[in-house]
Short mmCIF file of C-alpha atoms and ligand atoms in Angstrom, two decimals:
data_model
loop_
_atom_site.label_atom_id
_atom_site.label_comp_id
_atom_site.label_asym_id
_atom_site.label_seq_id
_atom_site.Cartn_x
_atom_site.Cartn_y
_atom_site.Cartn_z
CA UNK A 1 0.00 0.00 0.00
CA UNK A 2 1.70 3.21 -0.77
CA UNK A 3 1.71 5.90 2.07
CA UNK A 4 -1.17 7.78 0.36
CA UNK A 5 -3.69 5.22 1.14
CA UNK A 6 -2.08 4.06 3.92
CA UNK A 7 -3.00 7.32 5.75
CA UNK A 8 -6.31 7.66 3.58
CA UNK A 9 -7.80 4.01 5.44
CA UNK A 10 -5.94 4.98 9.00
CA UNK A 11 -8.08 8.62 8.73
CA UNK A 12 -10.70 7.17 7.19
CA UNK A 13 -11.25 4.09 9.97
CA UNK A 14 -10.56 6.46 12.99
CA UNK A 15 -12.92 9.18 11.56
CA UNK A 16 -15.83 7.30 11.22
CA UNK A 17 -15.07 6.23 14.68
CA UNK A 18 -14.73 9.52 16.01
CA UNK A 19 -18.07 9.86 14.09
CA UNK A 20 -19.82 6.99 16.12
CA UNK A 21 -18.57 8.56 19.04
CA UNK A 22 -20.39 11.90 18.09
CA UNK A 23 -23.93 10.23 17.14
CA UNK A 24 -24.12 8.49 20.17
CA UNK A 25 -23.07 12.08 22.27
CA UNK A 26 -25.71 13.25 19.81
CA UNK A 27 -28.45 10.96 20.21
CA UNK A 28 -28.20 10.92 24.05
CA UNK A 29 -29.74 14.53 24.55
CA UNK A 30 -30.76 14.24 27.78
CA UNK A 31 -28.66 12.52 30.39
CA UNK A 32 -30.58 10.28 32.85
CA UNK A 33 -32.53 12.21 35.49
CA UNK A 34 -32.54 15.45 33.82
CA UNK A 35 -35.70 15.01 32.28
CA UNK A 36 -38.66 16.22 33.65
CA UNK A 37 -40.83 13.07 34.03
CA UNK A 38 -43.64 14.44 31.32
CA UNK A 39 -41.40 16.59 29.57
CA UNK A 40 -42.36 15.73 25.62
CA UNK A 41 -39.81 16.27 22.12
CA UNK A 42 -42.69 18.46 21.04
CA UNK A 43 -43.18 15.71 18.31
CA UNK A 44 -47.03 15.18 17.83
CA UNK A 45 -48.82 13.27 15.35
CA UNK A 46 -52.54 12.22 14.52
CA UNK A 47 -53.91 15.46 15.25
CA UNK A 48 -52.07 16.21 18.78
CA UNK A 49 -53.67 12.55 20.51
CA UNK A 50 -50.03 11.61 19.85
CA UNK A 51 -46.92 12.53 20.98
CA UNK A 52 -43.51 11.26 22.15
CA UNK A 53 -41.87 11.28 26.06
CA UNK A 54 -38.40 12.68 26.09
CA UNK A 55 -36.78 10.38 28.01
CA UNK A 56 -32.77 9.47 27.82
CA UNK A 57 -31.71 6.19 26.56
CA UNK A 58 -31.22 3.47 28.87
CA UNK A 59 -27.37 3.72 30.25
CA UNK A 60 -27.27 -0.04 29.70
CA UNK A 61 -27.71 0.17 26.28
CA UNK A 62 -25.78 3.20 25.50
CA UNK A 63 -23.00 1.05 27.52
CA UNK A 64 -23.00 -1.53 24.89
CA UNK A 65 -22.16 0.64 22.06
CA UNK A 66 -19.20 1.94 24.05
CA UNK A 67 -18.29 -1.14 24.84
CA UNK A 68 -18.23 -2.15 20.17
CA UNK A 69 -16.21 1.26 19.84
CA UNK A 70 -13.78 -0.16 22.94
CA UNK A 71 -13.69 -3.57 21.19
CA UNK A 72 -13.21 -2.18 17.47
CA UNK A 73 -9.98 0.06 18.74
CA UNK A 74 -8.43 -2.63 20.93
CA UNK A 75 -9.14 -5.00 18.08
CA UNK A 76 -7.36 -2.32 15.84
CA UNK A 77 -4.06 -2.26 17.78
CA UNK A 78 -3.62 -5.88 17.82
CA UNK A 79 -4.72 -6.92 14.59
CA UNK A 80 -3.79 -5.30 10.87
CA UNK A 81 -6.76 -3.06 9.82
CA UNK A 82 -5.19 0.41 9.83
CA UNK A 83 -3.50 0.85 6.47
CA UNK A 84 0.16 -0.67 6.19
CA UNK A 85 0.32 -1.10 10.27
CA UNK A 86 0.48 -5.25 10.84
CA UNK A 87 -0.91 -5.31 14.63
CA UNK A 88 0.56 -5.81 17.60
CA UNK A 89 -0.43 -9.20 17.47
CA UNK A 90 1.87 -9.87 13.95
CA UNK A 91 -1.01 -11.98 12.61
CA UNK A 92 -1.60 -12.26 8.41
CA UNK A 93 -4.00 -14.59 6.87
CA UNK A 94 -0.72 -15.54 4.42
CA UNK A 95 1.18 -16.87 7.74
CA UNK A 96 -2.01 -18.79 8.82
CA UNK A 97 -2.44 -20.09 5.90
CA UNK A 98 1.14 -21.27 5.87
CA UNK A 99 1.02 -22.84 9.19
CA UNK A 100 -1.74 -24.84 8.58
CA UNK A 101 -0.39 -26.11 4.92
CA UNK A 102 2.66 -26.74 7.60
CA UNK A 103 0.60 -28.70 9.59
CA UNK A 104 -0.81 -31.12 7.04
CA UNK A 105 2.06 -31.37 5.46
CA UNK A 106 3.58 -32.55 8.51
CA UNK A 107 0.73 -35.40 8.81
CA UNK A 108 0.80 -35.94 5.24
CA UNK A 109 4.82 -36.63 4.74
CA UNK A 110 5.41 -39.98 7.01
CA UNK A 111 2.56 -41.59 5.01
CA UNK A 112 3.99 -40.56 1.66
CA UNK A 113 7.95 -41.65 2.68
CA UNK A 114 5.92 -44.97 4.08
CA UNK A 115 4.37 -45.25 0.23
CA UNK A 116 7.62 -44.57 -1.16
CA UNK A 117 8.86 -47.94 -0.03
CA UNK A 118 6.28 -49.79 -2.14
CA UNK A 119 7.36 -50.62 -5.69
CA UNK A 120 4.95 -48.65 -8.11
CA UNK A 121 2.95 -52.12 -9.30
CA UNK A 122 2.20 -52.51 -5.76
CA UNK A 123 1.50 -49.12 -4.60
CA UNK A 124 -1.49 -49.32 -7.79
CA UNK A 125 -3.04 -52.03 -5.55
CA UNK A 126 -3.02 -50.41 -2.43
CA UNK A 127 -6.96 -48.35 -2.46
CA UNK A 128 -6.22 -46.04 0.06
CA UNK A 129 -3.00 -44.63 -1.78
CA UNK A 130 -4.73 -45.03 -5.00
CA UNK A 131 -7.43 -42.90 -3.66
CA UNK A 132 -4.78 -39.66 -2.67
CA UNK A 133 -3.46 -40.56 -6.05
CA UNK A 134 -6.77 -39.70 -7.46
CA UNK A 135 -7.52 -36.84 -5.89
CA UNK A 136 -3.87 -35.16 -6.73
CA UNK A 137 -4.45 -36.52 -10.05
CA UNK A 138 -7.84 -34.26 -10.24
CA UNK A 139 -5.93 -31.07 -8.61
CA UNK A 140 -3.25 -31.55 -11.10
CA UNK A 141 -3.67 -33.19 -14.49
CA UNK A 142 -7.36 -33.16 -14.77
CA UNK A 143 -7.44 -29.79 -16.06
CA UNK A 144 -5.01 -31.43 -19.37
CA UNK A 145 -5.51 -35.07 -19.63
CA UNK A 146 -9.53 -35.16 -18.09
CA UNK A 147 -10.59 -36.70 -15.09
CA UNK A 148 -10.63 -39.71 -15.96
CA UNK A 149 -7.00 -39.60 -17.93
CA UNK A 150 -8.59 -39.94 -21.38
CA UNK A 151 -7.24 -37.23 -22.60
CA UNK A 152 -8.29 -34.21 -25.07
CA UNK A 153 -6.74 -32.89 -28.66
CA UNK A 154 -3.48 -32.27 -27.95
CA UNK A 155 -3.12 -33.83 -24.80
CA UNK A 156 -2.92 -37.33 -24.47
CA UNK A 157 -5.13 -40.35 -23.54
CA UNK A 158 -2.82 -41.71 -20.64
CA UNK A 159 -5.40 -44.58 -19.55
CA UNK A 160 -5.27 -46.52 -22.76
CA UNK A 161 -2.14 -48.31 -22.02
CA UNK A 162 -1.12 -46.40 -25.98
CA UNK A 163 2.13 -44.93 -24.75
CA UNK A 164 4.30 -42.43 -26.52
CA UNK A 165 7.16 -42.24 -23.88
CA UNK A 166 6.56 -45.02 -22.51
CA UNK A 167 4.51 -47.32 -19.73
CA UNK A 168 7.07 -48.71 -17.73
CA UNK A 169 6.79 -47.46 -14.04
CA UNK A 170 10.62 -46.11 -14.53
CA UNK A 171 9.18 -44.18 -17.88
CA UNK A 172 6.09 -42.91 -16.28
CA UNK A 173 7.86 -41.31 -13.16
CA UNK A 174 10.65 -39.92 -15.66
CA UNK A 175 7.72 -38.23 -17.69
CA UNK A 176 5.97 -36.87 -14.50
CA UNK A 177 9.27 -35.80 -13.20
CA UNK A 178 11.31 -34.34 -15.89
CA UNK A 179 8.29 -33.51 -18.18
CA UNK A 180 8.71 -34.42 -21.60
CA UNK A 181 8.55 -32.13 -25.21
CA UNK A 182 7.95 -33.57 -28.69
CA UNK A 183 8.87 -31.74 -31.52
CA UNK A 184 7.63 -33.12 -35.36
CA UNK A 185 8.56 -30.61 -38.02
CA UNK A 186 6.22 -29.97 -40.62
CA UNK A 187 6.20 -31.19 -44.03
CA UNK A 188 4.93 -28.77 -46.17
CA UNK A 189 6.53 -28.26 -49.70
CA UNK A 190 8.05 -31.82 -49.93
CA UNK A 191 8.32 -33.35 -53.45
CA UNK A 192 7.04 -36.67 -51.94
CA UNK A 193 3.54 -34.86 -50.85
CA UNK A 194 2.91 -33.32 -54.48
CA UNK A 195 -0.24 -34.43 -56.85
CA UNK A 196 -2.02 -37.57 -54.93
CA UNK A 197 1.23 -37.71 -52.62
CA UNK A 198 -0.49 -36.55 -49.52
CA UNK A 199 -4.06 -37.97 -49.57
CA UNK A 200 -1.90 -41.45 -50.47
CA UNK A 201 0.36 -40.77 -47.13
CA UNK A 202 -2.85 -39.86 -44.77
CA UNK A 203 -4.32 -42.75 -46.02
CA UNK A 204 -1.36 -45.16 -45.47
CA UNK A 205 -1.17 -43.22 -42.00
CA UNK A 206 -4.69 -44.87 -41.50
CA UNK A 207 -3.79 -47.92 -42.66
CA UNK A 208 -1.21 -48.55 -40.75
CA UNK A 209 -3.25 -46.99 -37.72
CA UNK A 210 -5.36 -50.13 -38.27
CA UNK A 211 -8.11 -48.74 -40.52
CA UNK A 212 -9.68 -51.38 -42.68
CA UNK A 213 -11.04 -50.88 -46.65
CA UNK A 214 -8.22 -48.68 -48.25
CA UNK A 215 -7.42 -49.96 -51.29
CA UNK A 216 -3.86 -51.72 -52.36
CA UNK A 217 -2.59 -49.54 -54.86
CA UNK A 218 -3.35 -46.25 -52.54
CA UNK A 219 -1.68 -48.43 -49.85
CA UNK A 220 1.40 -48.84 -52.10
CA UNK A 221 1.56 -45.09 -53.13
CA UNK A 222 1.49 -44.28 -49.58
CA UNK A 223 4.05 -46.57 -48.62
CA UNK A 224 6.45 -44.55 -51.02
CA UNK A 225 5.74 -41.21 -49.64
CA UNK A 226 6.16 -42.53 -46.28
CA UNK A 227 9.77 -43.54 -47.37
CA UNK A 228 10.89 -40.92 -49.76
CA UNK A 229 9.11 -37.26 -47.27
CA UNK A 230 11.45 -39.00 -44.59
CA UNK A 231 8.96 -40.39 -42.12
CA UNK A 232 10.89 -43.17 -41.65
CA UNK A 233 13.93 -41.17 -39.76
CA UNK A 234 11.27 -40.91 -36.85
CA UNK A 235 8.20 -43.41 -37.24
CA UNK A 236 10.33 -45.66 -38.64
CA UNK A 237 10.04 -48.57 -41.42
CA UNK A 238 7.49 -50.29 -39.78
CA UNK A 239 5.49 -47.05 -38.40
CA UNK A 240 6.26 -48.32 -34.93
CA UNK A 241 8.32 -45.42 -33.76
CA UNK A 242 10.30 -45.23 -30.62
CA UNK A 243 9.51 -44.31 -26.93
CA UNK A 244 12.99 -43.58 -25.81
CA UNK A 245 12.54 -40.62 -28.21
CA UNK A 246 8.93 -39.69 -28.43
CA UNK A 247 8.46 -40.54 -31.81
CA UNK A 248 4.78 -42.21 -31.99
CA UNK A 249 3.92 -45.62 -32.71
CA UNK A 250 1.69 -44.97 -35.57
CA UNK A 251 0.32 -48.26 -35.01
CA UNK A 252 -1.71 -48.41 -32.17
CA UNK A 253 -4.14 -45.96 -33.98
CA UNK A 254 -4.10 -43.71 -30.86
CA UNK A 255 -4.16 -40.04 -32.01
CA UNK A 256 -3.56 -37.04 -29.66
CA UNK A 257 -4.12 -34.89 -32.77
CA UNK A 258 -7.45 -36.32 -34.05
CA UNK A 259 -7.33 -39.58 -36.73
CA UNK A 260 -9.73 -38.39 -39.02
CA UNK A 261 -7.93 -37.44 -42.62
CA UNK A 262 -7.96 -33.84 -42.05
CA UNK A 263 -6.52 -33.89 -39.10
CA UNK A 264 -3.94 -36.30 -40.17
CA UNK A 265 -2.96 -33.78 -42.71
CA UNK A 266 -2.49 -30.93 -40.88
CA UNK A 267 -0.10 -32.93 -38.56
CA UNK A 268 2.02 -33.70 -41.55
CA UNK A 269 2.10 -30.51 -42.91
CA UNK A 270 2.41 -28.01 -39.99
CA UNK A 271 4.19 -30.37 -37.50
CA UNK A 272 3.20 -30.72 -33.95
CA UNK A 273 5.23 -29.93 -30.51
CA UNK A 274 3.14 -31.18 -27.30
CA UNK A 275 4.73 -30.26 -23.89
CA UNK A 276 3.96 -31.87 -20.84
CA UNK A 277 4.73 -29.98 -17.86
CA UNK A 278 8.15 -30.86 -15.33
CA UNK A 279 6.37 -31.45 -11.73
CA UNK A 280 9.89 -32.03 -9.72
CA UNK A 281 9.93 -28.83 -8.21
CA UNK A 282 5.80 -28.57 -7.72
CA UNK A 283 5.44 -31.86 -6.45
CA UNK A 284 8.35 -33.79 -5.09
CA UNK A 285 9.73 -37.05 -5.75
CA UNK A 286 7.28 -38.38 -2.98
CA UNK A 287 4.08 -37.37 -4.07
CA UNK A 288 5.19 -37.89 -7.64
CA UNK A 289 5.92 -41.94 -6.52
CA UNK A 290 1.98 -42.00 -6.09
CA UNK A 291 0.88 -39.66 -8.88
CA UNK A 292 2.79 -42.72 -11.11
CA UNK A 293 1.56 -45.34 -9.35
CA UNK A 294 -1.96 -43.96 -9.85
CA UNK A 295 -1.32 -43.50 -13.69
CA UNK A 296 0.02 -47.05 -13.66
CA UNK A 297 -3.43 -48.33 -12.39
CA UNK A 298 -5.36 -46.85 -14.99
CA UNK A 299 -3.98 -48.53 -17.28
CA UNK A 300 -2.96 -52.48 -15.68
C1 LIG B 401 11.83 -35.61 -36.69
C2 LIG B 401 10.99 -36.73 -36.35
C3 LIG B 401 9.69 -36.88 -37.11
C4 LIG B 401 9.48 -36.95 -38.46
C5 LIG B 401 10.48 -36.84 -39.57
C6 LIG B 401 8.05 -37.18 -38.61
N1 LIG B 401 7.42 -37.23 -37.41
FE1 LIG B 401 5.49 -37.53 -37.09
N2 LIG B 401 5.74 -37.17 -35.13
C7 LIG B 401 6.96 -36.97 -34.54
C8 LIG B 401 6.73 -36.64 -33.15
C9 LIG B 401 7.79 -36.35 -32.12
C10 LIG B 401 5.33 -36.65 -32.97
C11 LIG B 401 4.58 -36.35 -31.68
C12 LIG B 401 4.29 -34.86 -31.57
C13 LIG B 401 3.68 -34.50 -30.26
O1 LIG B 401 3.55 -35.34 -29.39
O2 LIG B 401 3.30 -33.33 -30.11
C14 LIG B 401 4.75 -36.99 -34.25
C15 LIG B 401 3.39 -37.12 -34.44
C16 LIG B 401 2.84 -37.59 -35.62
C17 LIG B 401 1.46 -37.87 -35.81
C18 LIG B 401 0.34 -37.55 -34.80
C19 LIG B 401 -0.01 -38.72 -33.93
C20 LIG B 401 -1.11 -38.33 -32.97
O3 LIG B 401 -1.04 -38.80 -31.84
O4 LIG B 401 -2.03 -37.58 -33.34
C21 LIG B 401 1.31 -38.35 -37.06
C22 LIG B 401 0.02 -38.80 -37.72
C23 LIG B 401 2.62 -38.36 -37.65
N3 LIG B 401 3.53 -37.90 -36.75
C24 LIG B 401 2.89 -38.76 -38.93
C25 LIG B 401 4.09 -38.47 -39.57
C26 LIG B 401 4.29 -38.60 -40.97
C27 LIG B 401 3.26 -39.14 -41.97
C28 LIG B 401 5.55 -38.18 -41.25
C29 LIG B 401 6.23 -38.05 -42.58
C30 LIG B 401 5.71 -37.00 -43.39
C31 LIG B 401 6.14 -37.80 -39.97
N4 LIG B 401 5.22 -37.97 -39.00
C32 LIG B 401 7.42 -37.34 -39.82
C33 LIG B 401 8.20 -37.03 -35.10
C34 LIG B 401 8.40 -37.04 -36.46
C1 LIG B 402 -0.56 -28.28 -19.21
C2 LIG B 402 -1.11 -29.55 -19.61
C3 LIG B 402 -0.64 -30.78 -18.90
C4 LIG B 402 -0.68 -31.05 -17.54
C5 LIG B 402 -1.12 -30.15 -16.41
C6 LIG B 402 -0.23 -32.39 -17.41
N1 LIG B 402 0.09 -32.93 -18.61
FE1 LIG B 402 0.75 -34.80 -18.97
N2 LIG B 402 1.02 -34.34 -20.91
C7 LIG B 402 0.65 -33.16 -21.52
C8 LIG B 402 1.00 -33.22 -22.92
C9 LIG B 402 0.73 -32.14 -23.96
C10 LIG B 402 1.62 -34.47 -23.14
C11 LIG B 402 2.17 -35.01 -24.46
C12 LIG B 402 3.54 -34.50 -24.69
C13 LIG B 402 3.99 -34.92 -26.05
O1 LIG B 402 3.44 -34.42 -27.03
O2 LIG B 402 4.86 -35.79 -26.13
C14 LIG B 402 1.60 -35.16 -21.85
C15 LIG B 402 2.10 -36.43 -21.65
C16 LIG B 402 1.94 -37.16 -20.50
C17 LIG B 402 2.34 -38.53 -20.31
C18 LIG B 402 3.04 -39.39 -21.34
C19 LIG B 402 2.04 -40.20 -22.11
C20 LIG B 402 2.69 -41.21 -23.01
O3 LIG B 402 1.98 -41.71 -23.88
O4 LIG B 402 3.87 -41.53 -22.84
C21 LIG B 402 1.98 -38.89 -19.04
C22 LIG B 402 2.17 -40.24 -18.38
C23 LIG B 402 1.37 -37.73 -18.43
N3 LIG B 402 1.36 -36.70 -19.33
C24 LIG B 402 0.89 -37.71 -17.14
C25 LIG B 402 0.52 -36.52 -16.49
C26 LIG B 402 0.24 -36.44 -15.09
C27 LIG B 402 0.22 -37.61 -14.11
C28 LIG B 402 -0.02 -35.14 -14.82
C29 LIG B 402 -0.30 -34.49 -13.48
C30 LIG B 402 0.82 -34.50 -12.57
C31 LIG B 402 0.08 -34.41 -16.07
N4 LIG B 402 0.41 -35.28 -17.05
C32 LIG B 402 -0.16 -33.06 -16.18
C33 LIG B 402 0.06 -32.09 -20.91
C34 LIG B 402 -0.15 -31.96 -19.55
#
């Protein structure tokens, strides 16, 4: 808070105070006793049948609101309320906050070093860590790969047991861990994809995705463009690819960037580079243990 509004909520919190103050003082009139016991405010309504006692407020009552005023000022010396001042007291709702994260973290850390033990095939068994798993998998990788880990376009189905890098508990926890990026370049302008070249290659991309009913001579035509725009280098002869490096297995007909032919095109012509986010620093190796273990489940 800069020193302008600093002094502008101190001023403004102690004059409205002083302003309570005042409307009681105000209000009061008469102090107890004073009155004359018919004395009237000269007030009269319904043609003079009615009119209104002066009579002071009862000290009991007026007590009270001295007593709020007392409370609000004591409350604003210990507490932060006055512009940049932090309260005797030293309390913030940021430090509260931290100590309690402190506290369940404190809970929560022997019964994550205790999973840690447990190999990641038997940590998928055990329900009650497969039930943290699912609720850090909702706080953290819903929001990309859905709730239930089917994924979206662009981001991976990761409970189909289709992997790209790789389904080995080892690969999983290096992918959570260290993130992973892809990178395919795009293809446009290649001899290979001139005249029929690149509805043949989407359609061999089909083919060898498992699709059923394209014709042999498209099939062979494809085959060649596969081979001569350099496919191979990646998704290699057999389309199978390779998980140390990312490159897809074409052949499991899993497609993060849609299957359909336009789709398929667009992929070979502009390229694609998913990221998947690096959770070492967010998440630990701990928590990240479970996270795989939970991944691992949905898809043994
Ligand atoms: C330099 C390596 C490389 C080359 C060459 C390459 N790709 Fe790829 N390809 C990749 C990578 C890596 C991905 C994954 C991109 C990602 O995950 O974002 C990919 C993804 C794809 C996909 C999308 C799969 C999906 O899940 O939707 C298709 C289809 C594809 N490639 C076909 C081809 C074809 C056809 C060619 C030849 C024209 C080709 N690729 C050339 C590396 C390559
Ligand atoms: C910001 C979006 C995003 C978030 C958040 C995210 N991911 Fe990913 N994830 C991706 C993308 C994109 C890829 C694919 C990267 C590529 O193209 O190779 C991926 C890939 C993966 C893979 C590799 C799949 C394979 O076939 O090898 C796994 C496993 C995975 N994510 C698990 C998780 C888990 C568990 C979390 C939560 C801790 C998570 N992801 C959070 C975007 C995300």
């Amino acid at each position: 808070m800069s020193s302008f509004w600093h002094w502008w909520v101190i001023i403004l919190v102690l004059a409205n105070i002083l302003g309570m103050v005042w409307l009681i003082k105000f209000a009061e009139k008469k102090k107890p006793g004073e009155a004359a016991e018919h004395e009237t405010t000269g007030h009269s309504w319904d043609e003079g049948t009615l009119s209104e006692y002066n009579r002071p407020m009862p000290r009991w009552w007026l007590w009270l609101f001295y007593l709020t005023i007392g409370f609000g000022l004591i409350y604003l010396i210990l507490y932060p309320g006055l512009g940049n001042y932090s309260g005797l007291l030293g309390w913030s709702s940021a430090a509260q906050y931290d100590r309690e994260v402190e506290r369940i973290e404190e809970r929560l850390e022997p019964i994550f070093a205790e999973y840690s033990e447990l190999s990641i095939p038997e940590l998928a068994q055990n329900d009650e860590a497969m039930a943290t798993g699912r609720r850090l998998f909702g706080y953290e990788c819903a929001v990309c790969h859905g709730v239930d880990g089917g994924g979206a376009r662009g981001f991976p189905n990761i409970s189909n047991a289709k992997w790209q890098w790789g389904g080995e508990p080892e690969d999983i926890v290096t992918t959570l861990l260290e993130g992973r990026s892809a990178n395919m370049p795009g293809h446009e302008g290649r001899e290979a994809l001139e005249g029929d070249g690149l509805d043949n290659l989407v359609a061999y991309v089909q083919h060898l995705g498992g699709r059923e009913g394209i014709d042999e001579d498209t099939i062979t035509a494809g085959r060649s463009a596969y081979e001569d725009a350099g496919c191979i280098a990646c998704h290699g002869a057999e389309g199978k690819g390779n998980q140390s490096a990312g490159w897809p297995n074409l052949t499991l007909g899993q497609y993060t960037y849609g299957g359909d032919e336009a789709s398929i095109r667009e992929t070979i012509l502009q390229g694609r580079s998913g990221e998947m986010p690096a959770f070492k620093e967010r998440l630990g190796e701990d928590r990240i243990h479970v996270l795989a273990a939970y991944v691992y489940s949905l898809n043994n």
